[in-house]
Amino acid sequence: GAGVSQSPSNKVTEKGKDVELRCDPISGHTALYWYRQSLGQGLEFLIYFQGNSAPDKSGLPSDRFSAERTGGSVSTLTIQRTQQEDSAVYLCASSKKGGANSPLHFGNGTRLTVT
Amino acid sequence: GQSLEQPSEVTAVEGAIVQINCTYQTSGFYGLSWYQQHDGGAPTFLSYNGLDGLEETGRFSSFLSRSDSYGYLLLQELQMKDSASYFCAVRDPARLTGGGNKLTFGTGTQLKVEL
């Protein structure tokens, strides 16, 4: 079946502009996650959704970052007034449920470059 | 909080066996997972250990010792396509009961398989 889909795959934006990144999780997966990965680095947790609610937003780096999820499906990560340090690959993942042994299925990510 | 340590880089020859270690420090424990990520690709789930011992999946095995806060990923009969980054990851128990489900990743081990 279809995997996690993210769009756009690449985004180049000017410093100070707002960007929206989209994630379509696997159908039926109730849990959705956003991570950020800088070049050659590990995965930095941003936010977790269970259904439409976000019980854990602890990884959002600043109030310029926000995310929402509608219909228990599609999620959008918005970055306002982008800065050069926001440049990274933004990865979305979903899982069937949020249990400890429920594997995450990742999308291919959105590569964001802020010039 | 959580912290995980892995070697940054491991090199091995095709056909050999390689072990990638992971030590962790957590305030609680809900299992150790392993993910593989090829350059430019999405992380993919490899294995999960919730209890002590060895889990085997084809050429890959994963081991956990909760008393030592230690685990490893064992790759046998190495192939060139195994060249990738490997991440260990743990759940954040402080968030589980509150409805959160943050998965914390190590910084990753880059495996290079040579002829």
Tab-separated table of N, CA and C in Angstrom, chain A residues 33 35 37 40-43 45 48 50 55-56 58 91 97-104 106-108 111, chain B residues 30 33 35 37 40-45 48 87 91 95-96 98-108:
chain	number	residue	atom	x	y	z
A	33	TYR	N	4.136	11.909	13.571
A	33	TYR	CA	5.285	12.571	14.178
A	33	TYR	C	5.973	13.461	13.143
A	35	TYR	N	9.833	15.132	12.644
A	35	TYR	CA	11.222	15.194	13.074
A	35	TYR	C	11.985	16.115	12.128
A	37	GLN	N	16.059	16.770	10.619
A	37	GLN	CA	17.390	16.169	10.520
A	37	GLN	C	18.297	17.125	9.766
A	40	GLY	N	23.978	15.116	8.179
A	40	GLY	CA	24.863	14.245	8.931
A	40	GLY	C	24.526	14.097	10.404
A	41	GLN	N	23.360	14.570	10.785
A	41	GLN	CA	22.978	14.524	12.201
A	41	GLN	C	21.869	13.511	12.448
A	42	GLY	N	21.538	13.352	13.709
A	42	GLY	CA	20.442	12.463	14.077
A	42	GLY	C	19.097	13.118	13.850
A	43	LEU	N	18.067	12.441	14.302
A	43	LEU	CA	16.701	12.922	14.134
A	43	LEU	C	16.255	13.667	15.390
A	45	PHE	N	13.310	15.327	17.434
A	45	PHE	CA	11.862	15.289	17.582
A	45	PHE	C	11.284	16.695	17.626
A	48	TYR	N	4.324	15.412	18.206
A	48	TYR	CA	3.629	14.135	18.052
A	48	TYR	C	2.130	14.379	18.094
A	50	GLN	N	-1.693	12.384	18.217
A	50	GLN	CA	-2.516	11.190	18.344
A	50	GLN	C	-3.903	11.634	17.900
A	55	PRO	N	-0.407	15.792	22.015
A	55	PRO	CA	-0.060	15.720	23.434
A	55	PRO	C	1.391	16.068	23.732
A	56	ASP	N	2.238	16.085	22.696
A	56	ASP	CA	3.646	16.383	22.936
A	56	ASP	C	4.155	17.337	21.858
A	58	SER	N	6.860	19.223	22.675
A	58	SER	CA	8.055	19.663	23.400
A	58	SER	C	9.249	19.965	22.510
A	91	LEU	N	11.194	15.486	8.409
A	91	LEU	CA	10.670	14.143	8.197
A	91	LEU	C	9.363	13.955	8.955
A	97	LYS	N	-0.485	2.930	16.003
A	97	LYS	CA	-0.901	3.435	17.290
A	97	LYS	C	0.327	4.004	17.947
A	98	GLY	N	0.186	4.524	19.142
A	98	GLY	CA	1.348	5.149	19.747
A	98	GLY	C	2.090	4.271	20.709
A	99	GLY	N	1.889	2.965	20.652
A	99	GLY	CA	2.493	2.060	21.616
A	99	GLY	C	3.999	1.989	21.519
A	100	ALA	N	4.598	1.467	22.564
A	100	ALA	CA	6.058	1.435	22.658
A	100	ALA	C	6.690	0.629	21.538
A	101	ASN	N	6.026	-0.409	21.072
A	101	ASN	CA	6.639	-1.244	20.040
A	101	ASN	C	6.000	-1.046	18.681
A	102	SER	N	5.333	0.074	18.490
A	102	SER	CA	4.691	0.342	17.208
A	102	SER	C	5.686	1.070	16.314
A	103	PRO	N	6.157	0.417	15.228
A	103	PRO	CA	7.210	1.027	14.422
A	103	PRO	C	6.734	2.281	13.698
A	104	LEU	N	7.651	3.215	13.516
A	104	LEU	CA	7.382	4.420	12.755
A	104	LEU	C	7.678	4.181	11.281
A	106	PHE	N	8.411	6.289	7.987
A	106	PHE	CA	8.816	7.637	7.608
A	106	PHE	C	8.543	7.932	6.136
A	107	GLY	N	8.261	9.209	5.863
A	107	GLY	CA	8.254	9.695	4.495
A	107	GLY	C	9.670	10.050	4.073
A	108	ASN	N	9.827	10.465	2.813
A	108	ASN	CA	11.151	10.797	2.296
A	108	ASN	C	11.613	12.192	2.692
A	111	ARG	N	13.226	18.702	2.005
A	111	ARG	CA	14.509	19.386	2.218
A	111	ARG	C	14.266	20.883	2.116
B	30	TYR	N	11.211	1.598	27.757
B	30	TYR	CA	10.108	0.971	27.041
B	30	TYR	C	10.584	0.384	25.729
B	33	SER	N	14.694	0.348	19.792
B	33	SER	CA	14.419	0.106	18.373
B	33	SER	C	15.639	0.460	17.537
B	35	TYR	N	16.732	1.622	13.435
B	35	TYR	CA	16.301	2.098	12.132
B	35	TYR	C	17.513	2.219	11.214
B	37	GLN	N	18.931	4.074	7.607
B	37	GLN	CA	18.692	5.178	6.693
B	37	GLN	C	19.799	5.250	5.661
B	40	GLY	N	20.082	10.160	1.709
B	40	GLY	CA	18.998	10.785	0.967
B	40	GLY	C	17.665	10.078	1.094
B	41	GLY	N	17.632	9.001	1.891
B	41	GLY	CA	16.398	8.236	1.998
B	41	GLY	C	15.697	8.398	3.329
B	42	ALA	N	14.591	7.721	3.466
B	42	ALA	CA	13.816	7.759	4.705
B	42	ALA	C	14.322	6.695	5.672
B	43	PRO	N	14.321	6.982	6.969
B	43	PRO	CA	14.634	5.936	7.939
B	43	PRO	C	13.603	4.812	7.839
B	44	THR	N	14.068	3.569	7.935
B	44	THR	CA	13.158	2.438	7.911
B	44	THR	C	13.398	1.574	9.139
B	45	PHE	N	12.321	1.062	9.700
B	45	PHE	CA	12.362	0.270	10.912
B	45	PHE	C	13.032	-1.076	10.652
B	48	TYR	N	12.895	-4.285	17.033
B	48	TYR	CA	12.504	-3.773	18.346
B	48	TYR	C	12.797	-4.846	19.391
B	87	PHE	N	20.415	3.871	13.360
B	87	PHE	CA	20.052	4.628	14.549
B	87	PHE	C	19.389	3.724	15.571
B	91	ARG	N	11.823	5.106	23.601
B	91	ARG	CA	10.647	5.920	23.906
B	91	ARG	C	10.936	6.777	25.119
B	95	ARG	N	6.722	10.704	28.935
B	95	ARG	CA	5.638	11.239	28.112
B	95	ARG	C	4.548	10.220	27.860
B	96	LEU	N	4.856	8.923	28.079
B	96	LEU	CA	3.906	7.883	27.702
B	96	LEU	C	2.596	8.013	28.468
B	98	GLY	N	1.341	10.473	29.860
B	98	GLY	CA	0.638	11.722	29.587
B	98	GLY	C	0.047	11.763	28.201
B	99	GLY	N	0.146	10.659	27.487
B	99	GLY	CA	-0.401	10.625	26.135
B	99	GLY	C	0.626	10.954	25.081
B	100	GLY	N	1.819	11.317	25.483
B	100	GLY	CA	2.862	11.615	24.517
B	100	GLY	C	3.582	10.351	24.106
B	101	ASN	N	4.344	10.428	23.053
B	101	ASN	CA	4.982	9.229	22.547
B	101	ASN	C	6.265	9.548	21.799
B	102	LYS	N	7.047	10.408	22.378
B	102	LYS	CA	8.282	10.834	21.749
B	102	LYS	C	9.272	9.693	21.647
B	103	LEU	N	9.829	9.486	20.476
B	103	LEU	CA	10.881	8.491	20.252
B	103	LEU	C	12.174	9.267	20.091
B	104	THR	N	13.133	9.009	20.974
B	104	THR	CA	14.418	9.702	20.929
B	104	THR	C	15.427	8.844	20.207
B	105	PHE	N	16.105	9.429	19.213
B	105	PHE	CA	17.074	8.702	18.407
B	105	PHE	C	18.495	9.042	18.836
B	106	GLY	N	19.384	8.046	18.685
B	106	GLY	CA	20.796	8.314	18.831
B	106	GLY	C	21.289	9.115	17.631
B	107	THR	N	22.553	9.498	17.663
B	107	THR	CA	23.105	10.327	16.593
B	107	THR	C	23.457	9.518	15.351
B	108	GLY	N	23.374	8.193	15.446
B	108	GLY	CA	23.547	7.362	14.270
B	108	GLY	C	24.965	6.866	14.056
